[in-house]
Coordinates of C-alpha atoms and ligand atoms in Angstrom, one line a residue:
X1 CA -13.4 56.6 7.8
X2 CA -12.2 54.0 5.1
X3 CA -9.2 53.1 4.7
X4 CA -6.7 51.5 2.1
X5 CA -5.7 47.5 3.3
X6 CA -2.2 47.1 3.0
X7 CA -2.9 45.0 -0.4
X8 CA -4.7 48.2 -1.8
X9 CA -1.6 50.7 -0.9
X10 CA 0.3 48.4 -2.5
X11 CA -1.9 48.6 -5.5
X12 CA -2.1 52.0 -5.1
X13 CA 1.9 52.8 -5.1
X14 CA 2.4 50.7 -8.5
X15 CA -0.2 52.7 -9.5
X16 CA 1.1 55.8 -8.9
X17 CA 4.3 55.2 -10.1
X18 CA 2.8 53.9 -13.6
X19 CA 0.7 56.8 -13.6
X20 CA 3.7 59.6 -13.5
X21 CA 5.9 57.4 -16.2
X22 CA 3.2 57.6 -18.6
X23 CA 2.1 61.2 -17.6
X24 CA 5.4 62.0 -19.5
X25 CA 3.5 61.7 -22.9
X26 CA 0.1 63.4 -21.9
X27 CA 0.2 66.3 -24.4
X28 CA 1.8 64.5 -27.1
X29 CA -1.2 62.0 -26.3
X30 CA -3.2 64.9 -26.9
X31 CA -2.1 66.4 -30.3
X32 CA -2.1 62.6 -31.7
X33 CA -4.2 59.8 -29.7
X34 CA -2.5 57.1 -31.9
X35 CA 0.9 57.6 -30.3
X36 CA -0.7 55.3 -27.3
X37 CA 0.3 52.5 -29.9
X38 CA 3.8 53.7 -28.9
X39 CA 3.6 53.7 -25.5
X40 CA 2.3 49.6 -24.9
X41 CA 5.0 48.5 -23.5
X42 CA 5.5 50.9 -20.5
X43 CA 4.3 48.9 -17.6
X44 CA 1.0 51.2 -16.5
X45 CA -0.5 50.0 -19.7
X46 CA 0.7 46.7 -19.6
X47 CA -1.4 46.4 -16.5
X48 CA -4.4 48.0 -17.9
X49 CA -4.1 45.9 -20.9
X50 CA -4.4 42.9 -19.1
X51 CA -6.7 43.2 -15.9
X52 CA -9.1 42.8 -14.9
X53 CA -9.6 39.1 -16.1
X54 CA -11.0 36.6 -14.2
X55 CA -8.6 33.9 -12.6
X56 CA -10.0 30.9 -15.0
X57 CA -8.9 32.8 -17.8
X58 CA -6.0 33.7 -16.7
X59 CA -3.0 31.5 -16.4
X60 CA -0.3 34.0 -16.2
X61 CA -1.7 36.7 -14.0
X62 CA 0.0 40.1 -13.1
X63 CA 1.2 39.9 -9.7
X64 CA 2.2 42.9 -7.5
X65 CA 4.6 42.0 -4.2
X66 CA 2.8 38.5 -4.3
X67 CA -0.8 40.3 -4.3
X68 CA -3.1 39.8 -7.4
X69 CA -5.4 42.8 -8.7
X70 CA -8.9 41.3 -8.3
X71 CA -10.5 44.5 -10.2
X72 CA -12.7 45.0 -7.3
X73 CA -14.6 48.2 -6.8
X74 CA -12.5 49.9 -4.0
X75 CA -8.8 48.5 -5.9
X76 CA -10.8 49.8 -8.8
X77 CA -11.3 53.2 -7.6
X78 CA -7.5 52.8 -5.9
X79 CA -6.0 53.2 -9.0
X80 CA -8.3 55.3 -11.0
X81 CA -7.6 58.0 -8.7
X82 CA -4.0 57.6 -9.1
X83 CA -4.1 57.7 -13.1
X84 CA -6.4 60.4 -13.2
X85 CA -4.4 62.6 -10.9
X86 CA -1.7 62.3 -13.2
X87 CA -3.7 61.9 -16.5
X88 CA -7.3 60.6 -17.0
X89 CA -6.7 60.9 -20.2
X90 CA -4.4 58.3 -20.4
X91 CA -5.7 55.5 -18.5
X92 CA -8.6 55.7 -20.6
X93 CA -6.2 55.1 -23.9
X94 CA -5.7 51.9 -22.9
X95 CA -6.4 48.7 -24.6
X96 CA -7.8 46.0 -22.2
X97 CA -11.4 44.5 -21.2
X98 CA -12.1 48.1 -19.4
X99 CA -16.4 48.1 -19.2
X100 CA -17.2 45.2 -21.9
X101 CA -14.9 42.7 -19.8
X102 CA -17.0 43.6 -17.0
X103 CA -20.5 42.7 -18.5
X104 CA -19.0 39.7 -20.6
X105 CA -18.4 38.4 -16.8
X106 CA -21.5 39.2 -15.8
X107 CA -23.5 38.3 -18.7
X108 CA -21.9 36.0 -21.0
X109 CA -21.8 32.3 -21.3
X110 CA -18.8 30.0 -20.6
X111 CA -17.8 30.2 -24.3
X112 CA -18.3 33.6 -24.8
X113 CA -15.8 34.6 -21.5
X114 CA -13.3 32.0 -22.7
X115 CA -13.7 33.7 -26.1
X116 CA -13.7 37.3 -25.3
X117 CA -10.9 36.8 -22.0
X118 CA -8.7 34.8 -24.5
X119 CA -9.1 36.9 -27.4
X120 CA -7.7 40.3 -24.6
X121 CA -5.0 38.1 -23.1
X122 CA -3.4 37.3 -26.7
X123 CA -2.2 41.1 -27.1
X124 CA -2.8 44.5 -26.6
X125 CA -6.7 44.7 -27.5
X126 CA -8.8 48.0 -27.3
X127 CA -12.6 47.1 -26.5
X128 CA -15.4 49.0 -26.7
X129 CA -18.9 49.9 -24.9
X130 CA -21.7 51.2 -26.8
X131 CA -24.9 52.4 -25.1
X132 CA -25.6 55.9 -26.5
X133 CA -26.7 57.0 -29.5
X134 CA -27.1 60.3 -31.1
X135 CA -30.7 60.9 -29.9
X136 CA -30.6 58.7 -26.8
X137 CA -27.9 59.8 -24.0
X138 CA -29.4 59.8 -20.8
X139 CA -32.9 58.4 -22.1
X140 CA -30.6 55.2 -23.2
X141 CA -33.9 52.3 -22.5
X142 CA -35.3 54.5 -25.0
X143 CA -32.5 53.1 -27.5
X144 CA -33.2 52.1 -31.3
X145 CA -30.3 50.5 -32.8
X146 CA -31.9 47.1 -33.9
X147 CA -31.1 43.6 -33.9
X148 CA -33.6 42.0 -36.6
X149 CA -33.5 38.2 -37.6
X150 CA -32.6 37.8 -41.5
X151 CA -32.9 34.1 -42.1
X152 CA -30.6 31.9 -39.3
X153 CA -28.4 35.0 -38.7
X154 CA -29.3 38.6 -37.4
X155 CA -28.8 42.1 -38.6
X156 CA -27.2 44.7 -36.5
X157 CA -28.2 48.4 -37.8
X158 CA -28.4 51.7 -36.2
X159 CA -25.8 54.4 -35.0
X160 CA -24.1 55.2 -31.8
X161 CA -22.2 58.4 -30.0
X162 CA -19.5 59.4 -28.0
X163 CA -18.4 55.7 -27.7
X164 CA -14.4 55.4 -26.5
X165 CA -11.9 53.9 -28.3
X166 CA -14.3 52.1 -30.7
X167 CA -12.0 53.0 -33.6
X168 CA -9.4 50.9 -32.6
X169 CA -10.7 48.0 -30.6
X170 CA -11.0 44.8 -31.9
X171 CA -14.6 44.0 -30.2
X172 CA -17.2 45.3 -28.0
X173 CA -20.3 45.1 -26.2
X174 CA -23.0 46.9 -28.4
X175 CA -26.9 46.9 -26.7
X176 CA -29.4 47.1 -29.2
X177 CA -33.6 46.4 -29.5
X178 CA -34.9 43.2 -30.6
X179 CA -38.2 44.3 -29.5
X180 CA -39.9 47.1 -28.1
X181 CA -40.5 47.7 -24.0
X182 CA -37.3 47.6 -21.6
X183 CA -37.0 43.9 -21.9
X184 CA -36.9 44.0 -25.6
X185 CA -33.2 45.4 -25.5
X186 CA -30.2 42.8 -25.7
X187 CA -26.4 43.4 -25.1
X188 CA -24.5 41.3 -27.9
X189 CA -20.5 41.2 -28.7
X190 CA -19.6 42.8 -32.0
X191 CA -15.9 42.1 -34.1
X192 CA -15.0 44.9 -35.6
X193 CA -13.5 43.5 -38.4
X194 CA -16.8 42.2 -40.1
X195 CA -18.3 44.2 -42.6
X196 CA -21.0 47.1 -42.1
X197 CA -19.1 48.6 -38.7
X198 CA -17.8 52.2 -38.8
X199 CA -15.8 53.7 -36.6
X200 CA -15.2 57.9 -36.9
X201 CA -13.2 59.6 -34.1
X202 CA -15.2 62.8 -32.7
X203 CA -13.3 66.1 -32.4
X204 CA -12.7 66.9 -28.5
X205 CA -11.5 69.1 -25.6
X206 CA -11.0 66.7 -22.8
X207 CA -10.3 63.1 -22.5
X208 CA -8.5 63.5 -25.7
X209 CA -6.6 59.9 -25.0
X210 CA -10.0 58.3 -24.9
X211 CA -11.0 59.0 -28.7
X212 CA -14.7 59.5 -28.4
X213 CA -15.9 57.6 -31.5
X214 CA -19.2 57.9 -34.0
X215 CA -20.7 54.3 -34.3
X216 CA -22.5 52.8 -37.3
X217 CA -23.5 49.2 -38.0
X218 CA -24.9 48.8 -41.3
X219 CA -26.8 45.3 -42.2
X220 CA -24.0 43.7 -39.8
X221 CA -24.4 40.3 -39.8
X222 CA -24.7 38.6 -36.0
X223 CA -24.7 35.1 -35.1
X224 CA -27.1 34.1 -32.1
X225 CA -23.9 33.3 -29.8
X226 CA -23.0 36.8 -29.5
X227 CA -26.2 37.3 -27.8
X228 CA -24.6 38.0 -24.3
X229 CA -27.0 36.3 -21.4
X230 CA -29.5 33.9 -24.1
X231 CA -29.0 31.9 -21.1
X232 CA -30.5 34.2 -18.6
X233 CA -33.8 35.0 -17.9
X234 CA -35.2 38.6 -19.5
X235 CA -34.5 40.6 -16.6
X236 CA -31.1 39.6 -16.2
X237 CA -29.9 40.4 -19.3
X238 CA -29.4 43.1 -21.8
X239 CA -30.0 46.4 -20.3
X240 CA -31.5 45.9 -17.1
X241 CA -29.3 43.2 -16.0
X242 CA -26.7 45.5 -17.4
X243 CA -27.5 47.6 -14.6
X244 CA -25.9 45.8 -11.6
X245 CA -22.6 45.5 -13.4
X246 CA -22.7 49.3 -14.4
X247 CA -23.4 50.4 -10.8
X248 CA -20.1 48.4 -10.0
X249 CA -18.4 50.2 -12.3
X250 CA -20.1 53.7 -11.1
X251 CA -17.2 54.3 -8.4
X252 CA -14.2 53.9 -10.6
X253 CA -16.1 56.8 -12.9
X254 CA -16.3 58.8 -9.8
X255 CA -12.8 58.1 -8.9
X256 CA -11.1 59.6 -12.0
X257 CA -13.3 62.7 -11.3
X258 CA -11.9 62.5 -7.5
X259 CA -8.0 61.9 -9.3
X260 CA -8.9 65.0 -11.8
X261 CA -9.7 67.3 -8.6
X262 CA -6.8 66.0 -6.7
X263 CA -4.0 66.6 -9.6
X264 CA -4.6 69.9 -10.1
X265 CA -5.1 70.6 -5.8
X266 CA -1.3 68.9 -5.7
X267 CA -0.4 71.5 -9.1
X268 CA -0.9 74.7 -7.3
X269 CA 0.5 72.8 -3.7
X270 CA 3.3 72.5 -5.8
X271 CA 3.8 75.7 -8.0
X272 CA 2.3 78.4 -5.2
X273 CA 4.3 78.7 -2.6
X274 CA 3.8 81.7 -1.5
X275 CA 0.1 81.9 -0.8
X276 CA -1.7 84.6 1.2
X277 CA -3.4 83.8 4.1
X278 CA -6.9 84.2 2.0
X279 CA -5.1 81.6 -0.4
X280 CA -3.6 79.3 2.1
X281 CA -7.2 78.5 3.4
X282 CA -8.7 78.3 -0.2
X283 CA -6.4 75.8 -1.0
X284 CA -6.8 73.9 2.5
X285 CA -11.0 74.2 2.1
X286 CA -10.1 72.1 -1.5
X287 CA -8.1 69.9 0.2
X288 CA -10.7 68.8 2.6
X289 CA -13.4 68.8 0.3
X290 CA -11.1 66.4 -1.7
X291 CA -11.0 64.1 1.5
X292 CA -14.7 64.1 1.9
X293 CA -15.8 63.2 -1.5
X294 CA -12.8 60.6 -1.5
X295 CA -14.7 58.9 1.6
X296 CA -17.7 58.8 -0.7
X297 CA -16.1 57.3 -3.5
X298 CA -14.8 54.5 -1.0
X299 CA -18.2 54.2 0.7
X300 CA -19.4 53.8 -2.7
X301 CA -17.1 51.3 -3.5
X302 CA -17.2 49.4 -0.2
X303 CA -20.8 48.6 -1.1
X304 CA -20.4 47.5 -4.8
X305 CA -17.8 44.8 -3.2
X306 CA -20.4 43.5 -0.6
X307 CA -23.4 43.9 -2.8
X308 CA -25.1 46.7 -0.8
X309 CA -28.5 47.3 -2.4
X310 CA -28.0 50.7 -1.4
X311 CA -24.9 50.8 -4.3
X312 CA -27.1 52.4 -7.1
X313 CA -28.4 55.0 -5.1
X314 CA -24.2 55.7 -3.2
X315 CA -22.5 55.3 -7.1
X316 CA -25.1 58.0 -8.3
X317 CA -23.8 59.9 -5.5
X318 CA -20.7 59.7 -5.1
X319 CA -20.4 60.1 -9.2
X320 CA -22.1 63.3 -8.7
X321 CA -20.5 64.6 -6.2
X322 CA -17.0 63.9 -7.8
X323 CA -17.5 65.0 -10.5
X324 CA -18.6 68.5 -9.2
X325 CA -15.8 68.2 -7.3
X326 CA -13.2 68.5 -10.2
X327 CA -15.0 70.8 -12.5
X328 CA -14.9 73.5 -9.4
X329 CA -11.1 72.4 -8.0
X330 CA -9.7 72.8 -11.6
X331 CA -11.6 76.2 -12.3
X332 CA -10.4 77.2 -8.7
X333 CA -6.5 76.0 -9.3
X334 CA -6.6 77.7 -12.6
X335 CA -7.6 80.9 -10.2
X336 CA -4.5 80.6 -8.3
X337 CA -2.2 81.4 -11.5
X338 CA -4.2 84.8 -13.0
X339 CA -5.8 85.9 -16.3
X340 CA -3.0 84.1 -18.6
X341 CA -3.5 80.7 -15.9
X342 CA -4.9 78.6 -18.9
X343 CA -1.9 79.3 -21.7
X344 CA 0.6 79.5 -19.0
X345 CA -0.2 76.6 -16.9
X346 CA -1.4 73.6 -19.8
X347 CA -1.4 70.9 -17.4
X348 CA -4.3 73.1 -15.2
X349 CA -5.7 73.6 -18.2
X350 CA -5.9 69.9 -19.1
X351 CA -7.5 69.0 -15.9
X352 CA -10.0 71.7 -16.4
X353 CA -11.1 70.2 -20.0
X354 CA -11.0 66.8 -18.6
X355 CA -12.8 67.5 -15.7
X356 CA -15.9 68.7 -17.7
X357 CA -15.8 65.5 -19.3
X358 CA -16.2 63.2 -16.7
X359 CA -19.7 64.8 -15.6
X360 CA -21.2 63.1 -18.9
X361 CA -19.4 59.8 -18.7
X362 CA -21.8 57.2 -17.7
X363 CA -24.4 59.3 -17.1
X364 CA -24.8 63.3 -16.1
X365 CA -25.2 64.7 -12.3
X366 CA -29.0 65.8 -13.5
X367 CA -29.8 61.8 -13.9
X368 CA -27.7 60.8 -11.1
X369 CA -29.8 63.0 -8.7
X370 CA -32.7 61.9 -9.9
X371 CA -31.7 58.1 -8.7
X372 CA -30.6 59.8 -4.9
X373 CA -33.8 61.2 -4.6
X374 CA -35.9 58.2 -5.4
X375 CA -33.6 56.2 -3.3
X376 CA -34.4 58.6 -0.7
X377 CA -38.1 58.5 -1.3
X378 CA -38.0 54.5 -1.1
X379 CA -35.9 54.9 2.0
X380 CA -33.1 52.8 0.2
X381 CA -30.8 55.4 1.1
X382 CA -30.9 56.6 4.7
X383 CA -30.5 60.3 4.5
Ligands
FAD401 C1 -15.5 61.3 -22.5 C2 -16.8 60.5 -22.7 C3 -16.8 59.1 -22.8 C4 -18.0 58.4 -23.1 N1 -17.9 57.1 -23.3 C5 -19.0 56.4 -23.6 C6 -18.9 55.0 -23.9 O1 -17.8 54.5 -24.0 N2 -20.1 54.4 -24.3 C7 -21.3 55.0 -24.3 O2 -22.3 54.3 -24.5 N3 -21.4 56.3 -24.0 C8 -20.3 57.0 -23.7 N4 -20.4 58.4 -23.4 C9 -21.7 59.0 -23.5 C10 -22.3 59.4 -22.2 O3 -22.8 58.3 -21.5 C11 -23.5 60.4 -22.5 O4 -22.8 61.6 -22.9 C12 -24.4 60.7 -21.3 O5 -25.1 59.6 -21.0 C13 -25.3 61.9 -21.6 O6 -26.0 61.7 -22.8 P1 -26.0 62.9 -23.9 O7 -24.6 63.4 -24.1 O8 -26.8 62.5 -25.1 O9 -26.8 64.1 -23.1 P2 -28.4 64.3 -23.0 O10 -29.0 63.0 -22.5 O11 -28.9 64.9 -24.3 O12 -28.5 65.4 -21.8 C14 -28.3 66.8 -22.1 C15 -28.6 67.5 -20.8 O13 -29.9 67.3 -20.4 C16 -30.0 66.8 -19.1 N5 -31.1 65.8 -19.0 C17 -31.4 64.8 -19.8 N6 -32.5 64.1 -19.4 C18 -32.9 64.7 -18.2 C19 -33.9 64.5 -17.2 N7 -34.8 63.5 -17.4 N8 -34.0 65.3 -16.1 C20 -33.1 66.3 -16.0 N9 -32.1 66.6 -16.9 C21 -32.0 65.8 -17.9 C22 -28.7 66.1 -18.8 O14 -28.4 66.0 -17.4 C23 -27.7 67.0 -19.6 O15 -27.4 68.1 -18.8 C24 -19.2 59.1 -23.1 C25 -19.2 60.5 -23.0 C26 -18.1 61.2 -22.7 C27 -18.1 62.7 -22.6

């Protein structure tokens, strides 16, 4: 059993609290993702728009009963399940590092951290992460947007899909091929205010705060400093030293998927009293199957903190399994509430959309159980 220290229930009840306050504004979120410009001061985004940064950058850091959020997998997955369980939607509104700040840490140089940390501290900045493209989801090595030299600078072209909040950040971490073979691909930070990038919103169900985006980079011109990791050897940057820091970031995923299943458990806790016996022990089986995957999540987490090698093979998992979890908890909760659940009850409803979502984010259950099984097959993973 894992359990929260008492720095992570701290974390955790800030969290929550945050999480309800901005909860307030989840469907108007939904008809208009801009109204998230609105909503910058309220202190849950105030916190996502400034953590996690790391302390060098950071001279005037967020502190919470004297404790500091180190953005650590399991505080990571603390708090995603709190602001999923009230709306995942909404955390992933938010401006802040999110995913690039993440590989910028791992990845970038001394100038380019002190560049992009700065540049996220100064105000409320949306950032983006773009890996897939319109023909290249899950085969993502496979990618071809290109990085081509063009005299001393580089040109970025090519297209990318379903990329959050990349029409209103500021800058990003785009991968893209300078060559072919999985060593040819390099992760490099973009501005979006230079010519030849285009952002489109996509029309959605779920994770409507998010603002899924269409990508194109057109003849964008790149200087060789944005080249996160020139300083690393081939297999420690771009894409497959990408992969390290994206396995950290697996659990958090897998929490919001965990938060989604829990918020709508708590809904019919909340609006069904008066259960039948059948229903009483419906609702408990979801409860406990909420507890189980949560330990998953944590064991998952527990290892990205102490650099497991086991962690690829326990995020695939526990992203898997959580986000099974809440497509089947919302479709059961909307079960509790009859034929008309989906009109009547719009917050189950919400879940239920957002739920679906989560199995594509950062990669679908198919792929994920594909990396358990080798695991399993190269005993990484003891069964
Ligand atoms: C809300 C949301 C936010 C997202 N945010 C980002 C983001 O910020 N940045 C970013 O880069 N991407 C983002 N994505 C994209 C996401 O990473 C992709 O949707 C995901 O990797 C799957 O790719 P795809 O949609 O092209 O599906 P495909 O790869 O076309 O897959 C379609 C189906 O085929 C199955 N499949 C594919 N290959 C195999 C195989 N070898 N074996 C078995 N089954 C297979 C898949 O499991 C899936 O069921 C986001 C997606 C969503 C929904």
């Amino acid at each position: 059993m894992i359990d929260l220290t008492e720095q992570q229930l701290t974390l955790r009840a800030y969290a929550h609290e945050w999480a309800v306050e901005l909860a307030k504004h989840s469907f108007e979120l939904e008809r208009a993702p801009d109204l998230v410009h609105d909503l910058l001061d309220l202190p849950g985004m105030v916190f996502l728009a400034r953590t996690p940064v790391p302390d060098e950058y950071d001279r005037d850091p967020i502190l919470l009963d004297g404790h500091r959020y180190s953005g650590g997998s399991m505080e990571r997955v603390t708090i995603c399940e709190e602001f999923a369980a009230a709306d995942a939607g909404m955390m992933l509104a938010a401006p802040g590092p999110s995913m690039s700040g993440v590989l910028v840490s791992q990845l970038g140089d001394k100038a380019q951290q002190e560049w992009f940390f700065t540049h996220v501290l100064e105000r409320p900045t949306w950032t983006f992460f773009a890996l897939t493209e319109p023909a290249r989801g899950s085969d993502a090595a496979a990618l071809e947007t290109s990085l081509t030299p063009d005299g001393d600078r580089l040109l970025l072209n090519g297209a990318k899909r379903f990329i959050g909040n990349a029409a209103r950040a500021s800058s990003g971490v785009v991968f893209a091929r300078v060559k072919p073979g999985p060593l040819g691909v390099v992760a490099v930070l973009v501005e979006t205010r230079l010519p030849g990038f285009t952002a489109t919103p996509l029309p959605t169900v779920g994770l409507r705060g998010n603002q899924v985006t269409d990508v194109r980079f057109d003849n964008m011109e790149i200087t060789h400093d944005r080249i996160l990791g020139a300083h690393l050897s081939p297999t420690r940057r771009g894409l497959l030293g990408a992969v390290r820091g994206l396995n950290k970031l697996r659990p958090g995923v897998a929490a919001l998927g965990l938060g989604i299943a829990r918020g709508a458990y708590e809904y019919v806790s909340a609006e069904r009293r008066d259960l039948t016996s059948w229903e009483r022990s419906q609702l408990d089986a979801m409860g406990r199957s909420i507890g189980a995957v949560r330990q998953l999540v944590r064991r998952a987490a527990t290892a990205a903190d102490a650099d497991d090698p086991a962690l690829g093979a326990l995020a695939s998992a526990a992203k898997s399994r959580a986000s099974r979890l809440a497509e089947e908890v919302t479709l059961e909760a909307l079960g509790f509430f009859g034929a008309g659940a989906r009109l009547q009850h719009p917050m189950l409803d919400k879940y239920a959309r957002d739920a679906r979502a989560v199995e594509y984010m950062e990669g679908t259950r198919n792929i994920h159980h594909l990396n358990v099984f080798q695991a399993l097959v190269q005993r990484k993973l003891a069964g």
